[in-house]
Tab-separated table of C-alpha atoms in Angstrom:
chain	number	residue	atom	x	y	z
A	266	MET	CA	0.000	0.000	0.000
A	267	THR	CA	1.145	3.530	-0.685
A	268	PRO	CA	1.443	5.439	2.578
A	269	ARG	CA	-1.086	8.243	2.869
A	270	ARG	CA	0.512	11.681	3.062
A	271	ILE	CA	-0.481	13.388	6.280
A	272	PRO	CA	-0.504	17.162	5.766
A	273	LYS	CA	1.585	19.171	8.175
A	274	ARG	CA	-0.586	21.163	10.541
A	275	ASP	CA	1.821	24.092	10.488
A	276	ASP	CA	1.890	24.522	6.683
A	277	ALA	CA	-0.463	27.509	6.777
A	278	ALA	CA	1.106	28.951	9.925
A	279	GLY	CA	4.544	28.619	8.386
A	280	ARG	CA	3.420	30.421	5.244
A	281	ALA	CA	1.784	33.178	7.288
A	282	TYR	CA	4.955	33.548	9.333
A	283	GLY	CA	7.130	33.791	6.235
A	284	GLU	CA	4.887	36.331	4.505
A	285	LEU	CA	4.568	38.524	7.595
A	286	ARG	CA	8.291	38.301	8.347
A	287	ASP	CA	9.127	39.380	4.792
A	288	ALA	CA	6.660	42.283	5.055
A	289	LEU	CA	8.268	43.380	8.318
A	290	LEU	CA	11.854	43.184	7.093
A	291	SER	CA	11.115	44.801	3.733
A	292	GLY	CA	9.371	47.762	5.325
A	293	VAL	CA	5.914	47.021	3.915
A	294	LEU	CA	4.802	46.945	7.553
A	295	ARG	CA	6.385	49.957	9.232
A	296	PRO	CA	7.687	50.242	12.821
A	297	GLY	CA	4.852	51.098	15.199
A	298	GLU	CA	2.160	50.161	12.668
A	299	ARG	CA	-0.860	48.245	13.924
A	300	ILE	CA	-1.344	44.888	12.188
A	301	ASP	CA	-4.938	44.073	11.286
A	302	LEU	CA	-4.945	40.295	11.742
A	303	GLY	CA	-8.311	39.869	10.023
A	304	ALA	CA	-6.978	41.730	6.980
A	305	VAL	CA	-3.839	39.573	7.021
A	306	ALA	CA	-5.949	36.394	7.062
A	307	HIS	CA	-7.988	37.718	4.133
A	308	TRP	CA	-4.809	38.703	2.271
A	309	LEU	CA	-3.327	35.220	2.738
A	310	ASP	CA	-6.670	33.488	2.082
A	311	MET	CA	-6.604	31.515	5.318
A	312	SER	CA	-8.320	31.448	8.682
A	313	ARG	CA	-7.205	33.517	11.667
A	314	THR	CA	-5.780	30.507	13.512
A	315	PRO	CA	-2.553	30.095	11.481
A	316	VAL	CA	-2.129	33.887	11.458
A	317	ASP	CA	-2.364	33.893	15.265
A	318	HIS	CA	0.282	31.135	15.411
A	319	ALA	CA	2.507	33.190	13.120
A	320	ILE	CA	2.101	36.263	15.350
A	321	THR	CA	3.131	34.188	18.367
A	322	ARG	CA	6.361	33.225	16.580
A	323	LEU	CA	6.993	36.810	15.535
A	324	CYS	CA	6.526	37.913	19.150
A	325	THR	CA	9.117	35.344	20.199
A	326	ASP	CA	11.439	36.679	17.489
A	327	GLY	CA	11.016	40.164	18.908
A	328	LEU	CA	9.534	41.561	15.694
A	329	VAL	CA	6.025	42.386	16.911
A	330	THR	CA	4.340	43.169	20.222
A	331	VAL	CA	0.815	42.355	21.358
A	332	GLU	CA	-0.760	44.974	23.603
A	333	PRO	CA	-3.904	43.917	25.508
A	334	TYR	CA	-7.040	45.741	24.372
A	335	ARG	CA	-5.043	47.635	21.740
A	336	GLY	CA	-3.843	45.103	19.200
A	337	THR	CA	-0.700	43.801	17.506
A	338	PHE	CA	1.999	46.251	16.504
A	339	VAL	CA	5.264	46.161	14.570
A	340	ARG	CA	8.044	46.608	17.077
A	341	PRO	CA	10.002	49.812	16.441
A	342	GLY	CA	13.618	49.608	15.398
A	343	ASP	CA	16.118	50.240	18.155
A	344	PRO	CA	19.749	51.315	17.499
A	345	GLU	CA	20.850	50.074	20.932
A	346	ARG	CA	19.201	46.692	20.365
A	347	PHE	CA	20.809	46.629	16.908
A	348	GLU	CA	24.265	47.099	18.433
A	349	ALA	CA	23.714	44.451	21.122
A	350	THR	CA	22.305	41.875	18.688
A	351	ALA	CA	24.916	42.627	16.029
A	352	GLN	CA	27.689	41.908	18.541
A	353	VAL	CA	26.294	38.414	19.138
A	354	LEU	CA	25.806	37.858	15.402
A	355	ASP	CA	29.449	38.880	14.884
A	356	ILE	CA	30.522	36.096	17.259
A	357	VAL	CA	28.486	33.566	15.257
A	358	HIS	CA	29.991	34.870	11.997
A	359	ASP	CA	33.479	34.547	13.484
A	360	ALA	CA	32.695	30.891	14.224
A	361	VAL	CA	31.498	30.450	10.621
A	362	LEU	CA	34.667	31.984	9.202
A	363	ALA	CA	36.825	29.880	11.502
A	364	VAL	CA	35.366	26.783	9.829
A	365	VAL	CA	34.941	27.799	6.194
A	366	GLY	CA	37.283	30.772	5.782
A	367	SER	CA	40.384	28.771	5.052
A	368	VAL	CA	38.718	26.763	2.274
A	369	LEU	CA	37.348	29.721	0.328
A	370	ASP	CA	38.972	30.175	-3.050
A	371	PRO	CA	40.568	33.549	-3.904
A	372	ALA	CA	37.501	34.733	-5.818
A	373	GLU	CA	35.227	33.992	-2.852
A	374	ARG	CA	37.602	35.688	-0.436
A	375	GLY	CA	37.671	38.728	-2.692
A	376	ARG	CA	33.880	38.784	-2.941
A	377	LEU	CA	33.520	38.640	0.842
A	378	LEU	CA	35.847	41.593	1.260
A	379	ASP	CA	34.231	43.522	-1.589
A	380	VAL	CA	30.722	43.083	-0.224
A	381	THR	CA	31.823	43.958	3.318
A	382	SER	CA	33.669	46.990	1.989
A	383	ALA	CA	30.635	48.122	-0.010
A	384	ALA	CA	28.500	47.950	3.123
A	385	ALA	CA	31.118	49.900	5.074
A	386	ALA	CA	31.379	52.650	2.484
A	387	ALA	CA	27.680	52.806	1.541
A	388	ALA	CA	25.936	56.121	1.052
A	389	ALA	CA	23.154	56.804	3.531
A	390	ASP	CA	20.284	55.908	1.187
A	391	GLU	CA	21.935	52.647	0.126
A	392	ALA	CA	23.139	51.389	3.489
A	393	PRO	CA	20.328	48.893	4.193
A	394	GLU	CA	20.554	47.264	0.751
A	395	ARG	CA	24.324	46.842	0.914
A	396	HIS	CA	24.115	45.689	4.510
A	397	ASP	CA	21.578	43.047	3.405
A	398	ARG	CA	23.897	41.871	0.614
A	399	TRP	CA	26.641	41.317	3.141
A	400	LEU	CA	24.326	39.545	5.629
A	401	LEU	CA	23.053	37.186	2.918
A	402	LEU	CA	26.603	36.306	1.907
A	403	MET	CA	27.412	35.429	5.511
A	404	ALA	CA	24.203	33.370	5.670
A	405	ASP	CA	25.394	31.412	2.631
A	406	LEU	CA	28.724	30.735	4.337
A	407	ALA	CA	26.913	29.654	7.521
A	408	GLY	CA	25.035	27.080	5.459
A	409	ARG	CA	28.331	25.514	4.412
A	410	VAL	CA	29.375	24.707	7.960
A	411	GLY	CA	27.065	21.692	8.098
A	412	ASN	CA	25.778	22.525	11.573
A	413	ASP	CA	22.016	23.064	11.648
A	414	VAL	CA	22.078	24.594	15.133
A	415	LEU	CA	24.667	27.202	14.158
A	416	ALA	CA	22.900	27.959	10.873
A	417	GLY	CA	19.568	28.300	12.677
A	418	GLU	CA	21.005	30.663	15.268
A	419	GLU	CA	22.666	32.705	12.536
A	420	ALA	CA	19.316	33.044	10.759
A	421	ARG	CA	17.506	34.040	13.961
A	422	LEU	CA	20.064	36.688	14.896
A	423	ARG	CA	20.210	37.975	11.319
A	424	THR	CA	16.445	38.534	11.386
A	425	LEU	CA	16.706	40.449	14.667
A	426	VAL	CA	19.547	42.589	13.313
A	427	GLN	CA	17.604	43.406	10.143
A	428	HIS	CA	14.580	44.434	12.167
A	429	ALA	CA	16.375	46.333	14.935
A	430	ARG	CA	18.224	48.468	12.392
A	431	VAL	CA	14.940	49.948	11.091
A	432	GLY	CA	15.020	53.592	12.047
A	433	ALA	CA	18.647	53.403	13.091
A	434	PRO	CA	20.873	56.137	11.634
A	435	PRO	CA	22.684	54.930	8.475
A	436	GLU	CA	26.031	55.563	10.149
A	437	VAL	CA	25.191	52.776	12.621
A	438	LEU	CA	25.097	50.270	9.739
A	439	THR	CA	28.239	51.755	8.207
A	440	ALA	CA	30.094	51.527	11.522
A	441	HIS	CA	29.043	47.892	11.976
A	442	ALA	CA	30.236	46.840	8.514
A	443	ARG	CA	33.450	48.829	8.920
A	444	ARG	CA	34.251	46.993	12.154
A	445	ARG	CA	33.701	43.673	10.406
A	446	LEU	CA	35.936	44.677	7.521
A	447	GLU	CA	38.699	45.792	9.870
A	448	SER	CA	38.492	42.449	11.684
A	449	LEU	CA	38.728	40.546	8.380
A	450	ARG	CA	41.820	42.414	7.242
A	451	GLY	CA	43.487	42.632	10.640
A	452	PRO	CA	47.174	41.673	10.908
A	453	GLY	CA	47.746	38.001	11.500
A	454	ASP	CA	44.084	37.149	10.927
A	455	ARG	CA	43.789	33.744	9.256
A	456	ARG	CA	40.010	33.450	9.080
A	457	LEU	CA	40.046	34.071	5.355
A	458	GLY	CA	42.921	31.723	4.764
A	459	PRO	CA	46.631	32.168	4.075
A	460	GLY	CA	46.044	33.402	0.533
A	461	LEU	CA	44.744	36.793	1.693
A	462	SER	CA	47.348	39.491	2.103
A	463	THR	CA	47.066	42.900	3.715
A	464	ALA	CA	47.965	44.440	0.347
A	465	GLU	CA	44.877	42.844	-1.215
A	466	ALA	CA	42.577	44.205	1.452
A	467	ARG	CA	44.164	47.633	1.972
A	468	PRO	CA	42.458	49.564	-0.859
A	469	LEU	CA	38.959	48.457	0.107
A	470	ILE	CA	38.152	51.142	2.652
A	471	ASP	CA	40.923	53.645	2.015
């Protein structure tokens, strides 16, 4: 007999979570905005139950808040929370580079430095986009480690960083990327492998 496929109960909740998360991180839903859960359910063509489950997850992620008798709101960005979360994400990224950095080929090493440099030198109106490009590259590297726990934690922290930076001054993003670039090109640093020289990295932020 062919086994009967049992549908996952969280399929709809997972889709609602993904759609709402994307709307939050892309700015479609703005910091402080009230989320009409009935309208969300209508938009996603599903009942309120999976939407409520998705909101619970987003509350746990720190992306939304539920205020009794008032409703559900997009949590405002917070520069201080951005700094605190980014510091922890940096530690995770250091662990990623410690594992995969030495096996990157020269082109990949160059791309990592280029993308980090672009984020560090970004103009104010381009900072979030370039910062995202750098974060996604690090996410790709985290996926190569082969450790689901580390990759999952990297994804969780990356989401918090992307959200907390909303409303943060562009120079906060620039300063964060600049610190990362300085750490990657620091003297004696072997995270990107022996093939990277200071001369290769020097022009990137000068």
